GROMACS .gro file of C-alpha atoms in nm:
model
  287
    1MET     CA    1  -1.064  -1.532   3.107
    2LEU     CA    2  -1.075  -1.876   3.216
    3LEU     CA    3  -1.020  -1.942   2.792
    4LEU     CA    4  -0.705  -1.791   2.844
    5THR     CA    5  -0.602  -2.043   3.127
    6PRO     CA    6  -0.454  -2.318   2.884
    7VAL     CA    7  -0.290  -2.056   2.687
    8LEU     CA    8  -0.107  -1.896   2.971
    9VAL     CA    9  -0.004  -2.235   3.135
   10ALA     CA   10   0.128  -2.371   2.762
   11ILE     CA   11   0.332  -2.020   2.811
   12VAL     CA   12   0.498  -2.099   3.182
   13CYS     CA   13   0.561  -2.429   3.048
   14ILE     CA   14   0.796  -2.309   2.738
   15LEU     CA   15   0.943  -2.053   2.949
   16MET     CA   16   1.030  -2.339   3.245
   17VAL     CA   17   1.165  -2.560   2.984
   18TRP     CA   18   1.362  -2.306   2.861
   19ILE     CA   19   1.529  -2.206   3.156
   20PHE     CA   20   1.637  -2.563   3.292
   21LYS     CA   21   1.767  -2.617   2.947
   22ASN     CA   22   1.985  -2.306   2.999
   23ALA     CA   23   2.064  -2.374   3.340
   24ASP     CA   24   2.350  -2.583   3.286
   25GLY     CA   25   2.544  -2.361   3.038
   26SER     CA   26   2.518  -2.025   3.280
   27SER     CA   27   2.504  -2.146   3.637
   28ASP     CA   28   2.881  -2.226   3.612
   29ARG     CA   29   2.966  -1.904   3.404
   30LYS     CA   30   3.012  -1.616   3.663
   31LYS     CA   31   2.788  -1.288   3.576
   32GLY     CA   32   2.903  -1.125   3.217
   33GLU     CA   33   3.150  -1.366   3.146
   34PRO     CA   34   3.168  -1.509   2.798
   35ARG     CA   35   3.034  -1.894   2.699
   36ALA     CA   36   3.345  -2.069   2.684
   37GLU     CA   37   3.497  -2.098   2.316
   38ALA     CA   38   3.503  -2.453   2.144
   39HIS     CA   39   3.817  -2.579   2.076
   40PRO     CA   40   3.796  -2.807   1.799
   41TRP     CA   41   4.177  -2.968   1.848
   42VAL     CA   42   4.075  -3.136   2.126
   43ASP     CA   43   4.034  -3.485   2.071
   44LYS     CA   44   3.703  -3.617   2.156
   45ASP     CA   45   3.811  -3.932   2.233
   46LEU     CA   46   4.041  -3.819   2.508
   47LYS     CA   47   3.740  -3.668   2.710
   48ASP     CA   48   3.687  -3.915   2.903
   49SER     CA   49   3.648  -4.025   3.271
   50THR     CA   50   3.994  -3.995   3.331
   51ASP     CA   51   4.011  -3.791   3.674
   52VAL     CA   52   3.727  -4.113   3.833
   53HIS     CA   53   3.746  -4.100   4.130
   54GLN     CA   54   3.681  -4.449   4.387
   55GLU     CA   55   3.329  -4.330   4.531
   56GLU     CA   56   3.178  -4.252   4.197
   57ALA     CA   57   3.199  -4.620   4.106
   58GLU     CA   58   3.086  -4.954   4.203
   59ALA     CA   59   3.324  -5.006   4.538
   60ASP     CA   60   3.345  -5.391   4.485
   61GLU     CA   61   3.497  -5.325   4.058
   62TRP     CA   62   3.813  -5.094   4.232
   63GLN     CA   63   4.097  -5.261   4.396
   64GLU     CA   64   4.193  -5.159   4.730
   65SER     CA   65   4.505  -5.007   4.837
   66GLU     CA   66   4.813  -5.235   4.848
   67ASP     CA   67   5.051  -5.290   5.085
   68GLU     CA   68   5.345  -5.038   5.232
   69VAL     CA   69   5.646  -5.041   4.976
   70GLU     CA   70   5.959  -5.093   5.137
   71HIS     CA   71   6.207  -4.811   5.094
   72ILE     CA   72   6.577  -4.824   5.001
   73PRO     CA   73   6.847  -4.617   5.055
   74PHE     CA   74   6.873  -4.323   4.758
   75SER     CA   75   7.189  -4.377   4.537
   76HIS     CA   76   7.261  -4.013   4.348
   77ASN     CA   77   7.573  -3.891   4.136
   78ARG     CA   78   7.679  -3.550   4.264
   79TYR     CA   79   7.846  -3.354   4.021
   80PRO     CA   80   8.102  -3.070   4.092
   81GLU     CA   81   7.944  -2.716   4.000
   82LYS     CA   82   8.145  -2.637   3.706
   83GLU     CA   83   8.088  -3.005   3.557
   84MET     CA   84   7.690  -2.981   3.675
   85VAL     CA   85   7.680  -2.612   3.405
   86LYS     CA   86   7.916  -2.792   3.156
   87ARG     CA   87   7.646  -3.112   3.146
   88SER     CA   88   7.357  -2.885   3.157
   89GLN     CA   89   7.495  -2.679   2.882
   90GLU     CA   90   7.576  -2.975   2.661
   91PHE     CA   91   7.202  -3.110   2.710
   92TYR     CA   92   7.020  -2.824   2.639
   93GLU     CA   93   7.281  -2.745   2.301
   94LEU     CA   94   7.165  -3.101   2.174
   95LEU     CA   95   6.786  -3.059   2.228
   96ASN     CA   96   6.804  -2.747   2.096
   97LYS     CA   97   6.881  -2.922   1.769
   98ARG     CA   98   6.596  -3.108   1.798
   99ARG     CA   99   6.319  -3.051   1.535
  100SER     CA  100   5.983  -3.173   1.446
  101VAL     CA  101   6.096  -3.368   1.085
  102ARG     CA  102   5.818  -3.463   0.849
  103PHE     CA  103   6.031  -3.617   0.530
  104ILE     CA  104   6.195  -3.907   0.703
  105SER     CA  105   6.423  -4.205   0.531
  106ASN     CA  106   6.253  -4.587   0.488
  107GLU     CA  107   6.619  -4.689   0.594
  108GLN     CA  108   6.602  -4.977   0.916
  109VAL     CA  109   6.691  -4.842   1.242
  110PRO     CA  110   6.867  -5.077   1.513
  111MET     CA  111   6.534  -5.225   1.705
  112GLU     CA  112   6.804  -5.203   2.006
  113VAL     CA  113   6.795  -4.846   2.008
  114ILE     CA  114   6.410  -4.815   2.007
  115ASP     CA  115   6.398  -5.078   2.268
  116ASN     CA  116   6.631  -4.840   2.518
  117VAL     CA  117   6.437  -4.509   2.415
  118ILE     CA  118   6.111  -4.683   2.510
  119LYS     CA  119   6.296  -4.820   2.823
  120ALA     CA  120   6.410  -4.443   2.884
  121ALA     CA  121   6.035  -4.288   2.851
  122GLY     CA  122   5.949  -4.510   3.051
  123THR     CA  123   6.134  -4.385   3.378
  124ALA     CA  124   5.895  -4.145   3.373
  125PRO     CA  125   5.756  -4.022   3.708
  126SER     CA  126   5.375  -4.103   3.748
  127GLY     CA  127   5.036  -4.082   3.964
  128ALA     CA  128   5.112  -4.294   4.246
  129HIS     CA  129   5.349  -4.504   4.033
  130THR     CA  130   5.104  -4.661   3.826
  131GLU     CA  131   5.259  -4.609   3.496
  132PRO     CA  132   4.972  -4.582   3.305
  133TRP     CA  133   5.126  -4.591   2.930
  134THR     CA  134   5.146  -4.857   2.650
  135PHE     CA  135   5.382  -4.809   2.348
  136VAL     CA  136   5.280  -4.971   2.093
  137VAL     CA  137   5.614  -5.043   1.806
  138VAL     CA  138   5.476  -5.069   1.458
  139LYS     CA  139   5.720  -5.190   1.167
  140ASP     CA  140   5.514  -5.391   0.952
  141PRO     CA  141   5.453  -5.225   0.639
  142ASP     CA  142   5.107  -5.316   0.566
  143VAL     CA  143   4.995  -5.206   0.965
  144LYS     CA  144   5.207  -4.909   0.894
  145HIS     CA  145   4.993  -4.810   0.543
  146LYS     CA  146   4.644  -4.919   0.702
  147ILE     CA  147   4.738  -4.628   0.962
  148ARG     CA  148   4.805  -4.374   0.702
  149GLU     CA  149   4.494  -4.486   0.550
  150ILE     CA  150   4.311  -4.460   0.871
  151ILE     CA  151   4.478  -4.082   0.978
  152GLU     CA  152   4.451  -3.943   0.629
  153GLU     CA  153   4.116  -4.032   0.600
  154GLU     CA  154   3.985  -3.854   0.943
  155GLU     CA  155   4.270  -3.590   0.890
  156GLU     CA  156   4.109  -3.435   0.508
  157ILE     CA  157   3.786  -3.386   0.750
  158ASN     CA  158   4.000  -3.233   1.030
  159TYR     CA  159   4.154  -3.001   0.733
  160LEU     CA  160   3.797  -2.898   0.574
  161LYS     CA  161   3.558  -2.950   0.858
  162ARG     CA  162   3.666  -2.976   1.213
  163MET     CA  163   4.023  -2.776   1.250
  164GLY     CA  164   3.868  -2.416   1.152
  165PRO     CA  165   3.997  -2.123   0.913
  166ARG     CA  166   4.192  -2.012   1.190
  167TRP     CA  167   4.388  -2.336   1.239
  168VAL     CA  168   4.421  -2.433   0.918
  169THR     CA  169   4.598  -2.073   0.824
  170ASP     CA  170   4.840  -2.096   1.138
  171LEU     CA  171   4.930  -2.408   0.988
  172LYS     CA  172   4.989  -2.304   0.611
  173LYS     CA  173   5.347  -2.143   0.681
  174PHE     CA  174   5.475  -2.542   0.822
  175ARG     CA  175   5.343  -2.673   0.424
  176THR     CA  176   5.122  -2.954   0.600
  177ASN     CA  177   4.790  -3.123   0.506
  178TRP     CA  178   4.635  -3.397   0.545
  179ILE     CA  179   4.885  -3.658   0.357
  180LYS     CA  180   5.145  -3.828   0.554
  181GLU     CA  181   5.329  -3.967   0.363
  182TYR     CA  182   5.631  -4.065   0.626
  183LEU     CA  183   5.379  -4.275   0.801
  184ASP     CA  184   5.455  -4.526   0.516
  185THR     CA  185   5.838  -4.432   0.482
  186ALA     CA  186   5.943  -4.431   0.863
  187PRO     CA  187   6.120  -4.732   0.936
  188VAL     CA  188   5.929  -4.757   1.308
  189LEU     CA  189   5.578  -4.592   1.392
  190ILE     CA  190   5.552  -4.583   1.817
  191LEU     CA  191   5.170  -4.493   1.944
  192ILE     CA  192   5.140  -4.408   2.274
  193PHE     CA  193   4.814  -4.482   2.453
  194LYS     CA  194   4.687  -4.393   2.802
  195GLN     CA  195   4.557  -4.654   3.030
  196VAL     CA  196   4.261  -4.410   3.200
  197HIS     CA  197   4.235  -4.698   3.478
  198GLY     CA  198   4.484  -5.034   3.497
  199PHE     CA  199   4.398  -5.405   3.616
  200ALA     CA  200   4.548  -5.581   3.909
  201ALA     CA  201   4.568  -5.924   3.940
  202ASN     CA  202   4.258  -6.013   4.064
  203GLY     CA  203   4.105  -5.876   3.803
  204LYS     CA  204   4.022  -5.581   3.941
  205LYS     CA  205   4.040  -5.185   3.816
  206LYS     CA  206   4.287  -4.969   3.924
  207ILE     CA  207   4.277  -4.646   3.943
  208HIS     CA  208   4.538  -4.442   3.736
  209TYR     CA  209   4.609  -4.081   3.889
  210TYR     CA  210   4.709  -3.825   3.636
  211ASN     CA  211   4.756  -4.030   3.383
  212GLU     CA  212   4.758  -3.803   3.088
  213ILE     CA  213   5.011  -3.533   3.255
  214SER     CA  214   5.200  -3.868   3.371
  215VAL     CA  215   5.199  -4.022   2.962
  216SER     CA  216   5.304  -3.694   2.846
  217ILE     CA  217   5.598  -3.651   3.076
  218ALA     CA  218   5.644  -4.002   2.899
  219CYS     CA  219   5.648  -3.848   2.586
  220GLY     CA  220   5.883  -3.552   2.636
  221ILE     CA  221   6.152  -3.793   2.749
  222LEU     CA  222   6.094  -4.040   2.476
  223VAL     CA  223   6.130  -3.696   2.235
  224ALA     CA  224   6.447  -3.616   2.444
  225ALA     CA  225   6.573  -3.977   2.416
  226LEU     CA  226   6.504  -4.022   2.013
  227GLN     CA  227   6.708  -3.726   1.953
  228ASN     CA  228   6.984  -3.857   2.169
  229ALA     CA  229   7.009  -4.116   1.981
  230GLY     CA  230   7.039  -3.955   1.617
  231LEU     CA  231   6.692  -4.022   1.543
  232VAL     CA  232   6.433  -3.780   1.414
  233THR     CA  233   6.067  -3.779   1.467
  234VAL     CA  234   5.728  -3.533   1.491
  235THR     CA  235   5.496  -3.529   1.710
  236THR     CA  236   5.152  -3.612   1.593
  237THR     CA  237   4.800  -3.638   1.751
  238PRO     CA  238   4.613  -3.811   1.527
  239LEU     CA  239   4.248  -3.609   1.603
  240ASN     CA  240   3.943  -3.794   1.575
  241CYS     CA  241   4.145  -4.130   1.513
  242GLY     CA  242   4.233  -4.273   1.807
  243PRO     CA  243   3.898  -4.540   1.859
  244ARG     CA  244   3.990  -4.734   1.492
  245LEU     CA  245   4.380  -4.736   1.569
  246ARG     CA  246   4.312  -4.896   1.876
  247VAL     CA  247   4.077  -5.171   1.739
  248LEU     CA  248   4.316  -5.213   1.468
  249LEU     CA  249   4.628  -5.260   1.707
  250ASN     CA  250   4.430  -5.487   1.891
  251ARG     CA  251   4.433  -5.251   2.211
  252PRO     CA  252   4.198  -5.288   2.510
  253THR     CA  253   3.874  -4.993   2.590
  254ASN     CA  254   4.063  -4.858   2.860
  255GLU     CA  255   4.335  -4.728   2.639
  256LYS     CA  256   4.326  -4.430   2.451
  257LEU     CA  257   4.559  -4.244   2.208
  258LEU     CA  258   4.749  -4.009   2.331
  259MET     CA  259   4.991  -3.940   2.024
  260LEU     CA  260   5.176  -4.079   1.726
  261LEU     CA  261   5.565  -4.053   1.654
  262PRO     CA  262   5.741  -4.153   1.327
  263VAL     CA  263   6.056  -4.233   1.385
  264GLY     CA  264   6.371  -4.320   1.153
  265TYR     CA  265   6.653  -4.076   1.016
  266PRO     CA  266   6.615  -3.774   0.788
  267SER     CA  267   6.560  -3.843   0.471
  268LYS     CA  268   6.849  -3.697   0.238
  269ASP     CA  269   6.636  -3.372   0.078
  270ALA     CA  270   6.495  -3.290   0.451
  271THR     CA  271   6.365  -2.950   0.523
  272VAL     CA  272   6.263  -2.784   0.814
  273PRO     CA  273   6.073  -2.422   0.832
  274ASN     CA  274   6.370  -2.152   0.981
  275LEU     CA  275   6.195  -2.100   1.320
  276ALA     CA  276   6.407  -1.927   1.624
  277ARG     CA  277   6.252  -2.018   1.972
  278LYS     CA  278   6.176  -1.811   2.263
  279THR     CA  279   6.458  -1.654   2.452
  280LEU     CA  280   6.499  -1.763   2.836
  281ASP     CA  281   6.353  -1.426   2.960
  282GLN     CA  282   6.053  -1.500   2.764
  283ILE     CA  283   6.028  -1.846   2.908
  284MET     CA  284   6.145  -1.783   3.253
  285VAL     CA  285   6.005  -1.577   3.535
  286THR     CA  286   6.208  -1.599   3.858
  287VAL     CA  287   6.038  -1.450   4.179
   0.00000   0.00000   0.00000
């Protein structure tokens, strides 16, 4: 029996290692609940400590709360009910014509328009008014082509390996693949970066609360502003391209690429899929 003791000890050790190795995956899961499914469409670069709490970091690295901000009277335009209905209907009809367009002309667009739509995006609400967004406008043909090379290189891998057959199948009806010609032809590319944190005037880090939600709202306003100006775009999320594009555009490490919008006029032969949007009763519930 004594000769078996080392063997038993080894077996117990192996079992303990196996138990501890699997503890993290099972402790947070309820009994009978299946394992979380992998999501290849989530950009690994965006998986960062976006919700970092001040107490979890070195206290002297972070800026203390600022003094109270002065409040001023709110200016508001209230419309008669008929005018409200009319304006809301017209706005809906304008945005209902918006489509994701992948065939974009190389015709130049007025930069004043680009300035205005980005200013409109900058009116978005943000956590504690931190405004955690950076809009990088690219017009230089060489830089646009370098962006295309980076994206197409990664997108080919995405389509062939990362995305999986289900996602690739779902995209077939849109006739899209890893070739992104519009990144060269569109006169303007707008790359929207979320700032994981900011910096105060004294150089200390400044927490950006709900930065991804805030920047996503800004992106929505930007898309609406482009439609209002008579321009087209397609929302793109270049998976696994963020770090390389950040370096190419000389952006700091606290910024993460969230979205890229090619912007311009539609080409003369532009087509879009014949799709229908969900009806109101399919997207709204009144309680």
